Short mmCIF file of C-alpha atoms in Angstrom, two decimals:
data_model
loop_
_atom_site.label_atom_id
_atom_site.label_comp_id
_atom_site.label_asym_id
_atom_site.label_seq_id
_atom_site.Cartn_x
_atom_site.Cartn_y
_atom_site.Cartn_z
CA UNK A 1 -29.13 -14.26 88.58
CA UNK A 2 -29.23 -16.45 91.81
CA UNK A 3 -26.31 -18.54 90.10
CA UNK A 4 -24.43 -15.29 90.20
CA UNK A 5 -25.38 -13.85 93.69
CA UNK A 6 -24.00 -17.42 94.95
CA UNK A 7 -20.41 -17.83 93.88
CA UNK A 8 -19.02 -15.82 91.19
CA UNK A 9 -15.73 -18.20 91.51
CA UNK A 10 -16.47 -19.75 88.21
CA UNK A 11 -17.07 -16.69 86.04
CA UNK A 12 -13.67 -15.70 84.23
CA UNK A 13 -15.28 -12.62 82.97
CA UNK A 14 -17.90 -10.59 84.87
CA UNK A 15 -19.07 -8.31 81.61
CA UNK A 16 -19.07 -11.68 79.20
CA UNK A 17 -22.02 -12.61 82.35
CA UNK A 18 -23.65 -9.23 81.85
CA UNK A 19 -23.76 -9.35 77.92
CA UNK A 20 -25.12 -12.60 78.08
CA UNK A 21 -28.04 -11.64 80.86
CA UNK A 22 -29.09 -8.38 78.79
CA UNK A 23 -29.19 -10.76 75.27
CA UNK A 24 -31.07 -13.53 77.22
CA UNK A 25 -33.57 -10.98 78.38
CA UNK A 26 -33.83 -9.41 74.72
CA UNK A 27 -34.80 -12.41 73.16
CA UNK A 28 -37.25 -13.37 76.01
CA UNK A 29 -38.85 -9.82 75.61
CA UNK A 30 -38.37 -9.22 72.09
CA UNK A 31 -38.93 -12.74 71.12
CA UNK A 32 -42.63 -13.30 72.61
CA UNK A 33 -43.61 -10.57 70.01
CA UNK A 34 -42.27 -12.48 67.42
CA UNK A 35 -43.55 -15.94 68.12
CA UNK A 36 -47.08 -15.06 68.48
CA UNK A 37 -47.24 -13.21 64.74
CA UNK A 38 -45.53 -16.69 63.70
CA UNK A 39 -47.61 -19.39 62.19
CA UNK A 40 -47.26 -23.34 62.27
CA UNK A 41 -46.47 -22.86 58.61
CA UNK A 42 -43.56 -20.48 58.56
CA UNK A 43 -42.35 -22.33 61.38
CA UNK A 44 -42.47 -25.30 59.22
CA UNK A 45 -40.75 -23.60 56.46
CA UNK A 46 -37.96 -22.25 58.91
CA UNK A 47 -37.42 -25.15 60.52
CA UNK A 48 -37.28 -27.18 56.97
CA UNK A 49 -34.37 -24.77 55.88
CA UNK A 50 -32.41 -25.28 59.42
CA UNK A 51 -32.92 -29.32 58.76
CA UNK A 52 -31.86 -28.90 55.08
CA UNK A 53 -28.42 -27.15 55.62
CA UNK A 54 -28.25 -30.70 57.22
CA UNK A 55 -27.87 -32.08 53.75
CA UNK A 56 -25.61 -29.00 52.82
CA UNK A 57 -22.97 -29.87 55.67
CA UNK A 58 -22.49 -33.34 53.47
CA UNK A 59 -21.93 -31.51 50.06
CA UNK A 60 -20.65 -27.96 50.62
CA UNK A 61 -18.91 -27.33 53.79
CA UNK A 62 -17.78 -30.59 55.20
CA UNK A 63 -14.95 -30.80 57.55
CA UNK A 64 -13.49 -34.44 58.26
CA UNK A 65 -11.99 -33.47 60.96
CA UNK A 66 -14.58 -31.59 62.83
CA UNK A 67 -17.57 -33.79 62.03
CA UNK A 68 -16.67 -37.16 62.62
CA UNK A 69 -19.11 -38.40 59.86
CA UNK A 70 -21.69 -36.75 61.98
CA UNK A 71 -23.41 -33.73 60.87
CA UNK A 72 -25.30 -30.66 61.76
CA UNK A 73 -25.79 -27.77 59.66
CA UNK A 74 -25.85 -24.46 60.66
CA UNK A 75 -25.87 -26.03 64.05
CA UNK A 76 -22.74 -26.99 64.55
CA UNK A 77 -23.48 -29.61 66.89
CA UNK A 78 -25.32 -32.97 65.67
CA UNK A 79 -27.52 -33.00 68.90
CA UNK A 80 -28.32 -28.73 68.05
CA UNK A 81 -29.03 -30.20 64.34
CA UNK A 82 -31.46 -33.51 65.86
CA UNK A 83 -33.33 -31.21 67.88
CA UNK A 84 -34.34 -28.98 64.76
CA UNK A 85 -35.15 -32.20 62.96
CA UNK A 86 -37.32 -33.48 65.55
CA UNK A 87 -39.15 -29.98 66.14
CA UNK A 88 -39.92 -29.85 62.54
CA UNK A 89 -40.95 -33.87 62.07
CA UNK A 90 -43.33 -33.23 64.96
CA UNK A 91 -44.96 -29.98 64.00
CA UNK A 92 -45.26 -32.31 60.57
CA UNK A 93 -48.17 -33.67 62.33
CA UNK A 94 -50.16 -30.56 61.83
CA UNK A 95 -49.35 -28.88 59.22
CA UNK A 96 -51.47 -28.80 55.57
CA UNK A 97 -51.87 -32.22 54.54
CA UNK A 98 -49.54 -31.62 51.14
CA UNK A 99 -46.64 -30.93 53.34
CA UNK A 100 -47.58 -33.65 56.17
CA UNK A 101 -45.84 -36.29 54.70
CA UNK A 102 -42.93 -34.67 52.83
CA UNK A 103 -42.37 -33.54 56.22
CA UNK A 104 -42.40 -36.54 58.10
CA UNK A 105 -40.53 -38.18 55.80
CA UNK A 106 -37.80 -35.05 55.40
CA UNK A 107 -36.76 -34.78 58.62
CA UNK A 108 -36.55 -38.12 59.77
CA UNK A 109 -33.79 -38.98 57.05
CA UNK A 110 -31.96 -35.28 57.83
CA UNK A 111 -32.46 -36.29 61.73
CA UNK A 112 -30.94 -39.88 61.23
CA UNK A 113 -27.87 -38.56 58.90
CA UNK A 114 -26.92 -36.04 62.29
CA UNK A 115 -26.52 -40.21 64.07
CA UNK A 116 -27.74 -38.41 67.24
CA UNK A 117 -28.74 -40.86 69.67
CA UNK A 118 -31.13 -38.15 71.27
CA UNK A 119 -32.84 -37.66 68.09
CA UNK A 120 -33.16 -41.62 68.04
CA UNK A 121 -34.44 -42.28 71.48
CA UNK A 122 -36.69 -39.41 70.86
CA UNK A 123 -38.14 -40.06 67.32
CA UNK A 124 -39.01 -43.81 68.44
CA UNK A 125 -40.91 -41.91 71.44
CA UNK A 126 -43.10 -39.13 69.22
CA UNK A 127 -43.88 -41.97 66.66
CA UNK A 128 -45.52 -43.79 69.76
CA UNK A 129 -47.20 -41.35 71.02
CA UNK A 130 -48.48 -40.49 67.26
CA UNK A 131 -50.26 -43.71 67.38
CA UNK A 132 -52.76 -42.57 69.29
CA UNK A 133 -53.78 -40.31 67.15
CA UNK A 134 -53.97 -42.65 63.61
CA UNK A 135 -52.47 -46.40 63.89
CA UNK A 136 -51.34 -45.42 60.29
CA UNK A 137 -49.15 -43.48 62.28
CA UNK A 138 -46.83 -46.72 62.53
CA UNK A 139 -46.00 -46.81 59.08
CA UNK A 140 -43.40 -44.14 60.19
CA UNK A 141 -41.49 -46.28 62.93
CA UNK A 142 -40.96 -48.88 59.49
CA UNK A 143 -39.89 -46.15 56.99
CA UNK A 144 -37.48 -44.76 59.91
CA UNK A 145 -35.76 -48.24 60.53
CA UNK A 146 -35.81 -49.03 56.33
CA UNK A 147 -33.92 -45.60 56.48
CA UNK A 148 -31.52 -46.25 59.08
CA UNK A 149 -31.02 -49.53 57.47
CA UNK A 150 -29.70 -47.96 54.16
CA UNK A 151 -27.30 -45.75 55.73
CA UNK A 152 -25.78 -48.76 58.10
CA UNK A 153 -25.31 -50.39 54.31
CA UNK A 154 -24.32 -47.55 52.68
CA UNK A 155 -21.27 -47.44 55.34
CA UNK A 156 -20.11 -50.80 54.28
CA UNK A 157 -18.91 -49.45 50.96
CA UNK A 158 -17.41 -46.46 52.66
CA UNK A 159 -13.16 -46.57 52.05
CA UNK A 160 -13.82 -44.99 55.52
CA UNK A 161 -16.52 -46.29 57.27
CA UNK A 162 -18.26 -44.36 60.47
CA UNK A 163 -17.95 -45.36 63.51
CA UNK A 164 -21.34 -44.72 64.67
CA UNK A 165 -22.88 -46.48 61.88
CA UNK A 166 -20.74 -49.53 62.91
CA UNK A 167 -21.40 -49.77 66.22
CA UNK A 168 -25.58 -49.12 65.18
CA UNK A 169 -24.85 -51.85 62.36
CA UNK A 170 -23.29 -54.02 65.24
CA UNK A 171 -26.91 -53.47 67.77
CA UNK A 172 -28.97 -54.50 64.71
CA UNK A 173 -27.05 -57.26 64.05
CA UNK A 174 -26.52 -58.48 67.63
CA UNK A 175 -23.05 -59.19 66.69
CA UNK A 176 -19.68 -57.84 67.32
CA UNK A 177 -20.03 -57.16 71.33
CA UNK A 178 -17.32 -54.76 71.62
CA UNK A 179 -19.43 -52.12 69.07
CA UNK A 180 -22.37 -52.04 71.23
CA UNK A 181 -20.37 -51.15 74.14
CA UNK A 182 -18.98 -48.61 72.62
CA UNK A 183 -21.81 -46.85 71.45
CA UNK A 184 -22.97 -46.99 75.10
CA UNK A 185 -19.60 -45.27 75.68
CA UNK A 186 -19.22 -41.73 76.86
CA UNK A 187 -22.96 -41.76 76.93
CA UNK A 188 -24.87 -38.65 79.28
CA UNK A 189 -25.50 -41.21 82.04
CA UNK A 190 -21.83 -41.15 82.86
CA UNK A 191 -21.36 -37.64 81.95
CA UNK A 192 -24.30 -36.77 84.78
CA UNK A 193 -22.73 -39.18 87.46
CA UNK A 194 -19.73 -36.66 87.89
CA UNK A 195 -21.30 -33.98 89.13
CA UNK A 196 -24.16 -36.05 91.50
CA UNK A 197 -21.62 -35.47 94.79
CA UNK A 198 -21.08 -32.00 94.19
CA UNK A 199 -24.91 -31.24 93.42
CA UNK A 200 -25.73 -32.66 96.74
CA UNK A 201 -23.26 -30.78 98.73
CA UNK A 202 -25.44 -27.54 98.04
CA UNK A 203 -28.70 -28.63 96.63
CA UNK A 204 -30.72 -25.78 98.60
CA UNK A 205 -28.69 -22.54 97.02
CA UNK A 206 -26.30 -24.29 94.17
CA UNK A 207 -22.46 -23.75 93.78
CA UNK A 208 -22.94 -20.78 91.88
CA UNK A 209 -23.33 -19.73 87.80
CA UNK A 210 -20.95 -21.61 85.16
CA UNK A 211 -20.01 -24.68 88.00
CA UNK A 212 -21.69 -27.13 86.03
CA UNK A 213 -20.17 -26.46 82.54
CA UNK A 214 -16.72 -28.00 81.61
CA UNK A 215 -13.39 -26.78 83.93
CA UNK A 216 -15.93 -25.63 86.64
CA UNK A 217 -16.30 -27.62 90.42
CA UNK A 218 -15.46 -30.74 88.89
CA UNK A 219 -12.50 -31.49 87.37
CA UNK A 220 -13.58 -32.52 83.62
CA UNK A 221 -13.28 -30.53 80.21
CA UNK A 222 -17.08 -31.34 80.02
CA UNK A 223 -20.14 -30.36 81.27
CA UNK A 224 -22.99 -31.50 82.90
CA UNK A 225 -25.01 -31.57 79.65
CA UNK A 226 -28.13 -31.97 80.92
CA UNK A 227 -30.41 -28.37 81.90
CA UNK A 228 -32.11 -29.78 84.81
CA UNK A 229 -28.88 -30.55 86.72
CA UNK A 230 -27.20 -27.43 85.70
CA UNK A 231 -30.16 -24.92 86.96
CA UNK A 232 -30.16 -27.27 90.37
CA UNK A 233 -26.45 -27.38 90.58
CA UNK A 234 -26.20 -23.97 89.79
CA UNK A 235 -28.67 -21.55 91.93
CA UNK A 236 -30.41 -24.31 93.84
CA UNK A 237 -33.76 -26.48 93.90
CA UNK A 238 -35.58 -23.64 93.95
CA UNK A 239 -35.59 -22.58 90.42
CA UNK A 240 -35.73 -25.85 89.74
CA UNK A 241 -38.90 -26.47 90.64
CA UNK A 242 -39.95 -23.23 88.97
CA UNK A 243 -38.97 -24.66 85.45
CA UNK A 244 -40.18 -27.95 86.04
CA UNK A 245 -43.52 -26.04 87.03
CA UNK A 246 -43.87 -24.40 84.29
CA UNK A 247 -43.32 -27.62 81.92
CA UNK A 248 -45.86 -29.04 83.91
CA UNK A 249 -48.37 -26.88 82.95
CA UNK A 250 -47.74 -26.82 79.44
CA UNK A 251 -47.36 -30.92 79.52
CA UNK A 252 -51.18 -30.57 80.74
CA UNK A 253 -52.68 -28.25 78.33
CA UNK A 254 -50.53 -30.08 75.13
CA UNK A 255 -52.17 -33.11 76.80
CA UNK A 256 -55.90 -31.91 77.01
CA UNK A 257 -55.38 -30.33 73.29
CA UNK A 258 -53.78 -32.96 71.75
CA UNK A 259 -55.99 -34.29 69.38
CA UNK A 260 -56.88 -30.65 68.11
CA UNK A 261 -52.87 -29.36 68.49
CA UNK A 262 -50.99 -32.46 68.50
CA UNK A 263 -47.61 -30.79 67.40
CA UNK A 264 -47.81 -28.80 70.79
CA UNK A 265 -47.71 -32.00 73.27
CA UNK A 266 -44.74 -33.97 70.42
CA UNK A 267 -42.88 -30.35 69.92
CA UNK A 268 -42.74 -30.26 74.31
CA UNK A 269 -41.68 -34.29 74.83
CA UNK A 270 -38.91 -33.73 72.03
CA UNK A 271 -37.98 -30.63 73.71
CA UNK A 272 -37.89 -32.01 77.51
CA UNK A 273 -35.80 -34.58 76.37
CA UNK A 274 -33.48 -32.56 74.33
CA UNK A 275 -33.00 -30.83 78.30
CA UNK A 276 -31.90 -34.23 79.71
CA UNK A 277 -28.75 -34.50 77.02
CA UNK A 278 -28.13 -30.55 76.46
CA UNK A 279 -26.99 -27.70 79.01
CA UNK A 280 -26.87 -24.73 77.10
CA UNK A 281 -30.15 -23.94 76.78
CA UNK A 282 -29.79 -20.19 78.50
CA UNK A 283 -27.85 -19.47 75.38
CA UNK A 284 -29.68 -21.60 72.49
CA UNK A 285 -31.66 -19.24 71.02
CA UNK A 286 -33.60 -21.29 68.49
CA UNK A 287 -34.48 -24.00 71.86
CA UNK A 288 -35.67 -20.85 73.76
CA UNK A 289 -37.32 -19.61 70.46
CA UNK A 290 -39.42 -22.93 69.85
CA UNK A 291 -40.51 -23.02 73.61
CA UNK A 292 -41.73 -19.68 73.24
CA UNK A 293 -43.97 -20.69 70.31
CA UNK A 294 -45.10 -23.84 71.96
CA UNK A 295 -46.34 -21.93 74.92
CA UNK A 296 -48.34 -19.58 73.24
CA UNK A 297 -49.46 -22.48 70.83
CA UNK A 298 -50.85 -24.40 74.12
CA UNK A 299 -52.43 -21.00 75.52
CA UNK A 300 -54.53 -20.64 72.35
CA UNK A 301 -57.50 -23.24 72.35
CA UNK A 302 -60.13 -23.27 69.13
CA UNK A 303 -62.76 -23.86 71.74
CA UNK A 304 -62.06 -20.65 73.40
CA UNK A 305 -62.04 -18.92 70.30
CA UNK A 306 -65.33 -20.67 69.09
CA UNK A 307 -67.08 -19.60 72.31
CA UNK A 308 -65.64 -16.04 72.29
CA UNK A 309 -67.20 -15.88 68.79
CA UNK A 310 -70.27 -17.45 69.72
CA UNK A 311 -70.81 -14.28 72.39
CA UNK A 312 -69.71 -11.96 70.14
CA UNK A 313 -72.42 -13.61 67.50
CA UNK A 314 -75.20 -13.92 70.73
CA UNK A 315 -74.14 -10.29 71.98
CA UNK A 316 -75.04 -8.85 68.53
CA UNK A 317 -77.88 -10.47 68.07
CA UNK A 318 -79.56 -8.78 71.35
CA UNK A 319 -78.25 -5.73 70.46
CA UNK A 320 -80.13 -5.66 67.37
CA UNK A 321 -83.07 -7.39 68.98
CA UNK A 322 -83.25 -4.15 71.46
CA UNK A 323 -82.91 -2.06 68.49
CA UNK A 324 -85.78 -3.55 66.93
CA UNK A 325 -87.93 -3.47 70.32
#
């Protein structure tokens, strides 16, 4: 809304910006109901199905020349597709210990097949910070590399082989220089330094809603692709800071609660990642969905509930007591 009241310059259609305000503030609304009647295990379940039409992009509705080897689902976009992977190999951590595993194991293959650097970077960091809880944790980081290793292989016997997979082959390796340069091609470091001049031209009030997506104030068919930038660069510092506030708080209760919730502090790192590679997350519903449930995972604590049960128990017990007397 302050995006808007700034410059409306970049908006080709004023009631495409109204549709999309009324459907963002549906799901916020309608969507906090939902996620706290939604358990870790129907999450898990939902998020398992999202990961497995993964597999189903490979054998029923692949598309050459839309996927580039790379693929995503219902997602449509490999990075959309990683994200889902991660959320669900994190909340893997505590979910029923039949499923832990599978899980684990699940989406880290259907995360690695989507070749999303993101999901990567990312997975390496949750499987670090999973350490802390178990050092049988690290078995994970080996089974993830083993994996990644068969599908670099697998490639080689490809009549077409990926890209991607090459130039991953090639950083194992250490060999064939030009590969690992290109995978460092095009990457989001690049893609943020073209809008840095513009953002600081008007970092108190922004340049105004849809500047920082692709054919806005700068020149390129691509956007900023990151969510931090675009809220700055878009209505300002000041609801900036308001986001960043907000993860904040939620990075300090996943942090105190860890060791009873850890899915809640892996779920947010994945997620506040996912924000540094991805600008559409006013209009990804499932990423607005899962932060939902994370919040409202981090606001419930066991101990709270223990000690409101403990008063309720204590409170009783007088009550009869006085009965009695």
């Amino acid at each position: 809304m302050i995006g808007i009241l700034v410059s409306q310059v970049y908006i080709a259609d004023i009631h495409f910006f109204f549709v999309r305000v009324i459907k963002y503030i549906i799901i916020i609304w309608g969507g906090y109901e939902v996620v706290k009647n939604t358990t870790q295990k129907e999450l898990w379940f939902f998020l398992l199905i999202g990961a497995l039409s993964i597999l189903g992009n490979i054998f029923l509705f692949q598309n050459p020349l839309a996927d580039y080897g790379r693929y995503s689902g219902f997602y449509l976009d490999a990075n959309n597709g990683g994200l889902v992977c991660l959320m669900g190999f994190a909340l893997s951590f505590s979910i029923i210990k039949p499923l832990r595993l599978f899980g684990k194991l699940s989406f880290t293959g259907l995360g690695l097949i989507t070749l999303s650097r993101t999901f990567m970077v990312t997975w390496l960091l949750l499987n670090l910070m999973s350490i802390r809880l178990s050092i049988k944790n690290a078995k994970m980081l080996l089974i993830g590399f083993g994996v990644l290793i068969l599908l670099v292989t697998f490639n080689e016997f490809l009549p077409v082989k990926n890209e991607r997979l090459e130039q991953i082959g090639a950083l194992i390796s250490g060999s064939q220089q030009n590969d690992v340069q290109a995978l460092n091609e095009d990457s989001r470091t690049e893609t943020w330094a073209r809008y840095y001049d513009v953002l600081f031209e008007n970092p108190i009030f922004g340049n105004g809603y849809h500047s920082f997506y692709g054919y806005g104030i700068v020149p390129t068919k691509w956007g900023v692709h990151n969510t931090y930038l675009l809220i700055w660069g878009e209505s300002g510092i000041i609801p900036l800071l308001i986001f960043l506030a907000f993860l904040f708080k939620l990075f300090l209760r996943g942090y105190h609660q860890f060791q009873e919730k850890p899915h809640g502090l892996l779920m947010l790192s994945g997620l506040a990642l996912f924000f540094m590679t991805n600008h559409n997350f006013m209009t990804n519903e499932y990423a607005i969905f899962i932060l939902l449930w994370i919040a409202i995972q981090l606001k419930e604590s066991s101990s709270f509930k223990s000690f409101e049960h403990y008063s309720i128990v204590n409170q009783g017990t007088m009550a009869s007591e006085i009965e009695k007397t």
